[in-house]
Amino acid sequence: MQGQSQQQAYDRGITIFSPDGRLYQVEYAREAVKRGTASVGVRAENGVVLAADKRARSPLMEPESIEKLHKADDHVGVASAGHVADARQLIDFARRQAQVNRLRYGEPVGIETLTKNITDHIQQYTQVGGARPFGVALIVGGIEDGEPRLFETDPSGTPYEWQALSIGSDRSDLRDYLEEEYEEGLSTEEALGLALDTLAQSNDGELAPDGVGVATITVDDDDGYSERSNEEIEAILEERDLLASEEDEEADAEDGDDADEADDEE
Amino acid sequence: MQGQSQQQAYDRGITIFSPDGRLYQVEYAREAVKRGTASVGVRAENGVVLAADKRARSPLMEPESIEKLHKADDHVGVASAGHVADARQLIDFARRQAQVNRLRYGEPVGIETLTKNITDHIQQYTQVGGARPFGVALIVGGIEDGEPRLFETDPSGTPYEWQALSIGSDRSDLRDYLEEEYEEGLSTEEALGLALDTLAQSNDGELAPDGVGVATITVDDDDGYSERSNEEIEAILEERDLLASEEDEEADAEDGDDADEADDEE
Amino acid sequence: MQGQSQQQAYDRGITIFSPDGRLYQVEYAREAVKRGTASVGVRAENGVVLAADKRARSPLMEPESIEKLHKADDHVGVASAGHVADARQLIDFARRQAQVNRLRYGEPVGIETLTKNITDHIQQYTQVGGARPFGVALIVGGIEDGEPRLFETDPSGTPYEWQALSIGSDRSDLRDYLEEEYEEGLSTEEALGLALDTLAQSNDGELAPDGVGVATITVDDDDGYSERSNEEIEAILEERDLLASEEDEEADAEDGDDADEADDEE
Amino acid sequence: MQGQSQQQAYDRGITIFSPDGRLYQVEYAREAVKRGTASVGVRAENGVVLAADKRARSPLMEPESIEKLHKADDHVGVASAGHVADARQLIDFARRQAQVNRLRYGEPVGIETLTKNITDHIQQYTQVGGARPFGVALIVGGIEDGEPRLFETDPSGTPYEWQALSIGSDRSDLRDYLEEEYEEGLSTEEALGLALDTLAQSNDGELAPDGVGVATITVDDDDGYSERSNEEIEAILEERDLLASEEDEEADAEDGDDADEADDEE
Amino acid sequence: MQGQSQQQAYDRGITIFSPDGRLYQVEYAREAVKRGTASVGVRAENGVVLAADKRARSPLMEPESIEKLHKADDHVGVASAGHVADARQLIDFARRQAQVNRLRYGEPVGIETLTKNITDHIQQYTQVGGARPFGVALIVGGIEDGEPRLFETDPSGTPYEWQALSIGSDRSDLRDYLEEEYEEGLSTEEALGLALDTLAQSNDGELAPDGVGVATITVDDDDGYSERSNEEIEAILEERDLLASEEDEEADAEDGDDADEADDEE
Amino acid sequence: MQGQSQQQAYDRGITIFSPDGRLYQVEYAREAVKRGTASVGVRAENGVVLAADKRARSPLMEPESIEKLHKADDHVGVASAGHVADARQLIDFARRQAQVNRLRYGEPVGIETLTKNITDHIQQYTQVGGARPFGVALIVGGIEDGEPRLFETDPSGTPYEWQALSIGSDRSDLRDYLEEEYEEGLSTEEALGLALDTLAQSNDGELAPDGVGVATITVDDDDGYSERSNEEIEAILEERDLLASEEDEEADAEDGDDADEADDEE
Amino acid sequence: MQGQSQQQAYDRGITIFSPDGRLYQVEYAREAVKRGTASVGVRAENGVVLAADKRARSPLMEPESIEKLHKADDHVGVASAGHVADARQLIDFARRQAQVNRLRYGEPVGIETLTKNITDHIQQYTQVGGARPFGVALIVGGIEDGEPRLFETDPSGTPYEWQALSIGSDRSDLRDYLEEEYEEGLSTEEALGLALDTLAQSNDGELAPDGVGVATITVDDDDGYSERSNEEIEAILEERDLLASEEDEEADAEDGDDADEADDEE
């Protein structure tokens, strides 16, 4: 009860420290991330795989318009979870940073450099008054000097590098699954399979082809970032026995109706 | 009771996160949208149809002055629901963006690009202090590279693409209706019929010609955006057996009197 | 009781949304409008008529100094109701906009364009912090391309076009009267009579010549906007049997004493 | 009791509307005006008379330093009531406006124009945050195109023209007296007599020569604004049987001691 | 009790009006003045005398460093009471104004002009947000056109002219004494005696030479402002039988210890 | 209980003093430091050793991406504890300062100078409103004029020089250990051993090679700052009998799961 | 109890007056000064002595890094008590002022001038919003025109000149001691002895050489400001029988552990 009223004191106004040294607005922004559907990133031997849960709230909604996977540059992809509109701001920021780097140094921006540009930008919104923190987490994956790299940004502005990770809803469960199943030296296709297996964990083990997005950024490819078509995804899901039946899919969409009031997290 | 008092804590001052990761000011802005009369958008094979409930509060009010349908550019139409004055700001913003695009690139702005310009603008009002969010949702429809596109913007600044959608009051019911009745490959006239059928759902199945606005943006037409005259609308309503009798219309207007105190949502 | 305390939460600080999507500061500004005496606008065949209740609080006050009717440009008149000082700000704004239009385009500003300039200005004060909304409503009437036009602005910044309308105190009753009595195709003099009849509804059916202001903006006239003299008004009132006896007038003024504390609304 | 707590909610921070459409800060500023001693203005046939209660709090205070009458320009005088320091700001503003007008147009500023310059300035302080309203009312009197004009400004920024008026303490009583006694076509000396008679109403019918200030702005005079000397005032008071005996005057001053805590209103 | 809680509402944030038209922050600033030791000003036939209570809190403190008397220009002296650091700001402001006047017009600034420059500056801090009022009162004395003038500034920004006055602690008692004892036409030395007699009223009728500061600004003198030495003061105190015994002085200093917590008012 | 409610009063808004002269926001920022894992600095005869606890929350996280040791310049290293994103801001600031010094004076920045640049920057965030303090402490170590120097910065902006110190969790215990074990004149390798022994105190006496970071800045070395490889660290840990068994390490990581909610302190 | 809740009202937001005319934020800043260890200043015949309690919180802390004595210019020293980081800001300000004076006028800044520069700077932080007051007091000592001067600045921005004074903890007791023991005409060495005797009063009559700092600024010396070495201090302490035994010193340091939470005052 007391904890309750004390906590309230830190909700108003700008982002300030609580007596135990926490930034509540940042922690609440993390809750906004958890309200979004999951995204998964897996680092393979020669590339990075990003997969995202893109279930639509209605069969009339175009699945492609659910923005969870973004190409930040030829060699960089970003998956997001949380407040969609905030994610767009950070993606735009990342694209501008990547462009500036090409213009200034004549070469693609490093994945670590780009990630830290983003997290430093995020941090400003947690320290200086007059704005709220960003309610979104990002997985930033790409190729740097011929090596795949995979990073995370969170609402506090902290950058971390991972071999494989998930962000968004059911984060803990999906991470447990990844910790058990991940191993080094995966081929890109194996990594892609693991990413989909992981995503399916929070969907009763099944996924609908147009409820999922998959992107790969590979060392060998000329084009770097590429997204898989619905048909390719369907083939893989079938192969891995993850394909949802039509009925399930519709039921999902209808369940989505109840969540309609607060539908700005994905 | 506790939920009540906790919720209050997030209402004051700037837009900040609640402990469960929600932005209350954005959710309240969504309520402002629901207070507005409905608008419907339907994507046809070769065009987009926008229809809006424009019932006047008084028979002395000019129905044309109830702004729910707007031409943003030759090839782009916008339907709104919610706070009228806020909608005007966003339409003005959209028009300027469309003009800038023509000047800078010598070609019409893409519908997706324009929508995301608008949602990025909306997002700023949900993150930076000193202003409240926009209390309005928009349906942005138009032709891009010869293809009809149909988008939604909401008060959080999230863009979504739809085959058919409704915004404003009775949103859930109208969407259910659309999900049941919509099918791909509709002609523009069929889409127009569906849009009016849907609107009529929240009006006891009847519509008055001057209480409804209809606009189409088609691929073939030279002029792109065009609004239907009252006579055309009356003919269609009669054909579809949706035409309201005179008495109903007057009764509606009189009911409107009670809502006079808060008449800035449409 | 709970509604009471909840409502209080939205009164302080800047204009923000309440949980049901309303902007309380805007609604309170509407109350300021209702505290002002009534103004009426009627669109005739070839012109627009504005009439305003200008009862003075004291026989020593010059009735001309009670500002309810304003000439915004040769072809545009404005009647106001509510906070007088706020009205002056908007009238000044309208005059500058009309002048700028003449300078820039070499022609008189359109009535719809001017009205929307004003409402967009009003809207800013309802969304951006650091200022309160305008506590005034305006009737903007004039001639555009040879046609009479009649618009309303309210504290939310919403523009509406009317055939006939009233703003200020007793708004509902006066509108009911107008809805019953108004018909299309009125001559300017008939419209003027209707406007005075309507105003008299909130004055026990009687009006004093110097307690009323009347302005017409007509298509034919060279000068456009013109105000009627006290003598002309007296003649019309007598003709329509609306002329107040001297005693009533004095009684009115004395009643005015009690309202002296908050005398900035007209 | 509830009214009490509700009212408190509107006292803090910037000037905002209360649920019944009032601006409390403006109304409280009016209370500051009432705390000031009275000033009276009377329009005569060929001039304007300003009279002010200037009772000193101590016999050691120089009566001339009690600023209630101000020359704003050769042809404009101003009498004030309320917060003295605020009055000075407005007088300075008025003087600058009058000077600017002379420089720009080569002629004296109109009394109505000048008054509206002042009230527009006052209005800004009631709408834009970061400052409180002015706690003072002014009587602005002068000659415009050979005609005497007499205006009032109040803390809301509303301008009114009067034949005769009073501001400050006992306003209602003094206005009643003026309404009974005033008649059109007074000579300047008759108007001066009426002004002093009125002022004496709030002083047990007596005035001390150095407790009163009198200024006239006349059409005929070359110099326009002129203040009467103590001797002239004493002669008039004696003639009108308003002269206070010495003992009364001292008693007054001693009574003044108690009010010493809040002595910034006059 | 209710007055108590109501009063609290006006203490926070910026300087705003209370329901009875008072500015609490200004009134609280007056309390800061009363917490300061007294200063006295007396206007003589050919000059002005300023005297100030400068009792030190410790015998180790240099009495000269207790700033209560200030030379603002050759012909202007200022005595202060209240918040010392605030007084310094106003004195600096006054000196700059005096210098600017000499540069611009080639002559010494008038005493009334200078005082009103200061009070206008003070007023700004009572109306515009973001700063508190000045917690200090000043006596401004000097020679203008060969005549001695004596003014007061208070925290509201109101200027008053006096024949003789006191500011700071025991203000009412000292003013009563001055009202009884002051008479016009005093020589400078007589005025100096009266000033010291008055100051002694709040010190059990005794003063220590280095606990008192005395300055005169005279018409005849070439240098205008001059402060009396300790020896001169001692001689006068002895002559007037006001000289404190050594023991009293030490006791005073020791009493001062208790007030050590809030020692920034003098 | 009372202390509780009083404390709350100082948590909101900007950094202000409490009645007992404390800055609560600064003290809460210190709590954020304590929530971070420990870092240790030891000054040796010819260099400085920095060691940091870098335990990862998951075996999938790349230990190198846990930023606790930073090279600020060739001759300066920094170890941090607390809010990671804040630390990055200060490190960036330090790097810019070091670069500016080289450009301006042509020589490496002094360690004391650099530290005080940082603490002055930190202080600003504790005095000026609109931002919260930095939630991080730093150990700044380096070589100045051939001598090793070791400094600490804390959230208040106070700089201190140490022979050996720890920051972050278990600070008191680790300092006790250092006070007992430290002696002057240590070789760099001895200092490195002491640093690891100290860190192990808060890890049940055991450390995993990739859960620890070690950097040295030495007088003799050409390159100054260098970090030890995992292999080197493993060898030293084994030699000192501090090497954690594999099982312990995994258990640690799993424990880390619970702390996942607030994982932005290290 | 009521005093308690009333006091709270003045703690939040900017520095404003309380009903009894006090500035609570300034008084709380004084508490921050009292939390710091003591500093003492004594004016001698030909110089000024500054002594400061510099007890370290740990034997591993370098005593030199505890900043209590500062050289502001060749001829000016400053001792501080209170918030260390705030003191640094004021010292930097003082150094810049001293430099500017040398550049502008070609001569060393006067001690009184410099002190008032500092206090005017401090005052700004107590009147203008957006920042808290400085939580530190300074003793400013130096040579001006061949004469030793000794000043104090406090958090209100008031300057005072002293013969001898102490600031920080135990201020009253140390001042009592100084008042008893100080006499004019001391040699610099005698003054130094008195300063150390005084400091020892708040340390059970004993001081450790590296827990004390001593600086002198003398008229004769070429270099003006000089600090005594530990050896010199040890010799003097021994001579005056003030030397602490080793055990006491360690005990002190251990006691210091408890105060570790709020260690930014010295």
PDB file of N, CA and C in Angstrom, chain G residues 85-120:
ATOM      1  N   ALA G  85      31.089  20.142  -4.641  1.00  0.00           N
ATOM      2  CA  ALA G  85      30.964  20.410  -6.077  1.00  0.00           C
ATOM      3  C   ALA G  85      30.484  21.839  -6.315  1.00  0.00           C
ATOM      4  N   ASP G  86      29.631  22.333  -5.434  1.00  0.00           N
ATOM      5  CA  ASP G  86      29.184  23.717  -5.542  1.00  0.00           C
ATOM      6  C   ASP G  86      30.346  24.679  -5.297  1.00  0.00           C
ATOM      7  N   ALA G  87      31.181  24.342  -4.298  1.00  0.00           N
ATOM      8  CA  ALA G  87      32.327  25.201  -3.986  1.00  0.00           C
ATOM      9  C   ALA G  87      33.204  25.351  -5.216  1.00  0.00           C
ATOM     10  N   ARG G  88      33.447  24.240  -5.927  1.00  0.00           N
ATOM     11  CA  ARG G  88      34.292  24.301  -7.135  1.00  0.00           C
ATOM     12  C   ARG G  88      33.749  25.313  -8.141  1.00  0.00           C
ATOM     13  N   GLN G  89      32.421  25.344  -8.290  1.00  0.00           N
ATOM     14  CA  GLN G  89      31.835  26.289  -9.238  1.00  0.00           C
ATOM     15  C   GLN G  89      32.134  27.733  -8.842  1.00  0.00           C
ATOM     16  N   LEU G  90      32.007  28.011  -7.538  1.00  0.00           N
ATOM     17  CA  LEU G  90      32.243  29.385  -7.081  1.00  0.00           C
ATOM     18  C   LEU G  90      33.718  29.746  -7.173  1.00  0.00           C
ATOM     19  N   ILE G  91      34.591  28.788  -6.874  1.00  0.00           N
ATOM     20  CA  ILE G  91      36.038  29.063  -6.972  1.00  0.00           C
ATOM     21  C   ILE G  91      36.392  29.363  -8.427  1.00  0.00           C
ATOM     22  N   ASP G  92      35.876  28.563  -9.340  1.00  0.00           N
ATOM     23  CA  ASP G  92      36.137  28.822 -10.768  1.00  0.00           C
ATOM     24  C   ASP G  92      35.646  30.216 -11.150  1.00  0.00           C
ATOM     25  N   PHE G  93      34.458  30.558 -10.657  1.00  0.00           N
ATOM     26  CA  PHE G  93      33.918  31.884 -10.936  1.00  0.00           C
ATOM     27  C   PHE G  93      34.869  32.960 -10.395  1.00  0.00           C
ATOM     28  N   ALA G  94      35.348  32.762  -9.166  1.00  0.00           N
ATOM     29  CA  ALA G  94      36.242  33.749  -8.541  1.00  0.00           C
ATOM     30  C   ALA G  94      37.528  33.887  -9.340  1.00  0.00           C
ATOM     31  N   ARG G  95      38.072  32.757  -9.805  1.00  0.00           N
ATOM     32  CA  ARG G  95      39.328  32.815 -10.568  1.00  0.00           C
ATOM     33  C   ARG G  95      39.133  33.592 -11.864  1.00  0.00           C
ATOM     34  N   ARG G  96      38.021  33.317 -12.524  1.00  0.00           N
ATOM     35  CA  ARG G  96      37.769  34.047 -13.776  1.00  0.00           C
ATOM     36  C   ARG G  96      37.622  35.549 -13.506  1.00  0.00           C
ATOM     37  N   GLN G  97      36.921  35.893 -12.429  1.00  0.00           N
ATOM     38  CA  GLN G  97      36.752  37.306 -12.102  1.00  0.00           C
ATOM     39  C   GLN G  97      38.104  37.961 -11.834  1.00  0.00           C
ATOM     40  N   ALA G  98      38.965  37.260 -11.112  1.00  0.00           N
ATOM     41  CA  ALA G  98      40.285  37.802 -10.776  1.00  0.00           C
ATOM     42  C   ALA G  98      41.103  38.002 -12.049  1.00  0.00           C
ATOM     43  N   GLN G  99      41.022  37.049 -12.961  1.00  0.00           N
ATOM     44  CA  GLN G  99      41.759  37.160 -14.227  1.00  0.00           C
ATOM     45  C   GLN G  99      41.251  38.325 -15.057  1.00  0.00           C
ATOM     46  N   VAL G 100      39.933  38.420 -15.149  1.00  0.00           N
ATOM     47  CA  VAL G 100      39.326  39.496 -15.924  1.00  0.00           C
ATOM     48  C   VAL G 100      39.765  40.839 -15.380  1.00  0.00           C
ATOM     49  N   ASN G 101      39.832  40.948 -14.049  1.00  0.00           N
ATOM     50  CA  ASN G 101      40.228  42.219 -13.434  1.00  0.00           C
ATOM     51  C   ASN G 101      41.656  42.584 -13.813  1.00  0.00           C
ATOM     52  N   ARG G 102      42.545  41.576 -13.780  1.00  0.00           N
ATOM     53  CA  ARG G 102      43.948  41.830 -14.153  1.00  0.00           C
ATOM     54  C   ARG G 102      44.039  42.280 -15.600  1.00  0.00           C
ATOM     55  N   LEU G 103      43.279  41.619 -16.474  1.00  0.00           N
ATOM     56  CA  LEU G 103      43.332  41.954 -17.895  1.00  0.00           C
ATOM     57  C   LEU G 103      42.782  43.348 -18.142  1.00  0.00           C
ATOM     58  N   ARG G 104      41.684  43.659 -17.471  1.00  0.00           N
ATOM     59  CA  ARG G 104      40.993  44.903 -17.774  1.00  0.00           C
ATOM     60  C   ARG G 104      41.673  46.111 -17.157  1.00  0.00           C
ATOM     61  N   TYR G 105      42.120  45.931 -15.875  1.00  0.00           N
ATOM     62  CA  TYR G 105      42.662  47.096 -15.164  1.00  0.00           C
ATOM     63  C   TYR G 105      44.165  46.994 -14.910  1.00  0.00           C
ATOM     64  N   GLY G 106      44.781  45.874 -15.279  1.00  0.00           N
ATOM     65  CA  GLY G 106      46.221  45.744 -15.092  1.00  0.00           C
ATOM     66  C   GLY G 106      46.660  45.641 -13.658  1.00  0.00           C
ATOM     67  N   GLU G 107      45.734  45.315 -12.741  1.00  0.00           N
ATOM     68  CA  GLU G 107      46.120  45.177 -11.342  1.00  0.00           C
ATOM     69  C   GLU G 107      45.285  44.102 -10.654  1.00  0.00           C
ATOM     70  N   PRO G 108      45.809  43.608  -9.535  1.00  0.00           N
ATOM     71  CA  PRO G 108      45.067  42.551  -8.824  1.00  0.00           C
ATOM     72  C   PRO G 108      43.703  43.047  -8.357  1.00  0.00           C
ATOM     73  N   VAL G 109      42.726  42.142  -8.386  1.00  0.00           N
ATOM     74  CA  VAL G 109      41.379  42.490  -7.949  1.00  0.00           C
ATOM     75  C   VAL G 109      41.360  42.751  -6.444  1.00  0.00           C
ATOM     76  N   GLY G 110      40.532  43.701  -6.012  1.00  0.00           N
ATOM     77  CA  GLY G 110      40.388  43.943  -4.583  1.00  0.00           C
ATOM     78  C   GLY G 110      39.631  42.797  -3.928  1.00  0.00           C
ATOM     79  N   ILE G 111      39.955  42.520  -2.655  1.00  0.00           N
ATOM     80  CA  ILE G 111      39.325  41.386  -1.962  1.00  0.00           C
ATOM     81  C   ILE G 111      37.835  41.654  -1.783  1.00  0.00           C
ATOM     82  N   GLU G 112      37.482  42.890  -1.437  1.00  0.00           N
ATOM     83  CA  GLU G 112      36.071  43.223  -1.243  1.00  0.00           C
ATOM     84  C   GLU G 112      35.322  43.141  -2.574  1.00  0.00           C
ATOM     85  N   THR G 113      35.937  43.678  -3.614  1.00  0.00           N
ATOM     86  CA  THR G 113      35.325  43.614  -4.945  1.00  0.00           C
ATOM     87  C   THR G 113      35.076  42.167  -5.360  1.00  0.00           C
ATOM     88  N   LEU G 114      36.097  41.335  -5.180  1.00  0.00           N
ATOM     89  CA  LEU G 114      35.972  39.938  -5.584  1.00  0.00           C
ATOM     90  C   LEU G 114      34.865  39.241  -4.789  1.00  0.00           C
ATOM     91  N   THR G 115      34.841  39.499  -3.481  1.00  0.00           N
ATOM     92  CA  THR G 115      33.821  38.872  -2.643  1.00  0.00           C
ATOM     93  C   THR G 115      32.421  39.262  -3.111  1.00  0.00           C
ATOM     94  N   LYS G 116      32.255  40.534  -3.439  1.00  0.00           N
ATOM     95  CA  LYS G 116      30.923  40.989  -3.841  1.00  0.00           C
ATOM     96  C   LYS G 116      30.559  40.482  -5.238  1.00  0.00           C
ATOM     97  N   ASN G 117      31.567  40.297  -6.077  1.00  0.00           N
ATOM     98  CA  ASN G 117      31.288  39.616  -7.342  1.00  0.00           C
ATOM     99  C   ASN G 117      30.692  38.237  -7.071  1.00  0.00           C
ATOM    100  N   ILE G 118      31.299  37.530  -6.130  1.00  0.00           N
ATOM    101  CA  ILE G 118      30.841  36.167  -5.811  1.00  0.00           C
ATOM    102  C   ILE G 118      29.441  36.204  -5.207  1.00  0.00           C
ATOM    103  N   THR G 119      29.215  37.096  -4.230  1.00  0.00           N
ATOM    104  CA  THR G 119      27.909  37.080  -3.568  1.00  0.00           C
ATOM    105  C   THR G 119      26.805  37.529  -4.517  1.00  0.00           C
ATOM    106  N   ASP G 120      27.100  38.438  -5.432  1.00  0.00           N
ATOM    107  CA  ASP G 120      26.075  38.826  -6.406  1.00  0.00           C
ATOM    108  C   ASP G 120      25.717  37.636  -7.291  1.00  0.00           C
TER     109      ASP G 120
END
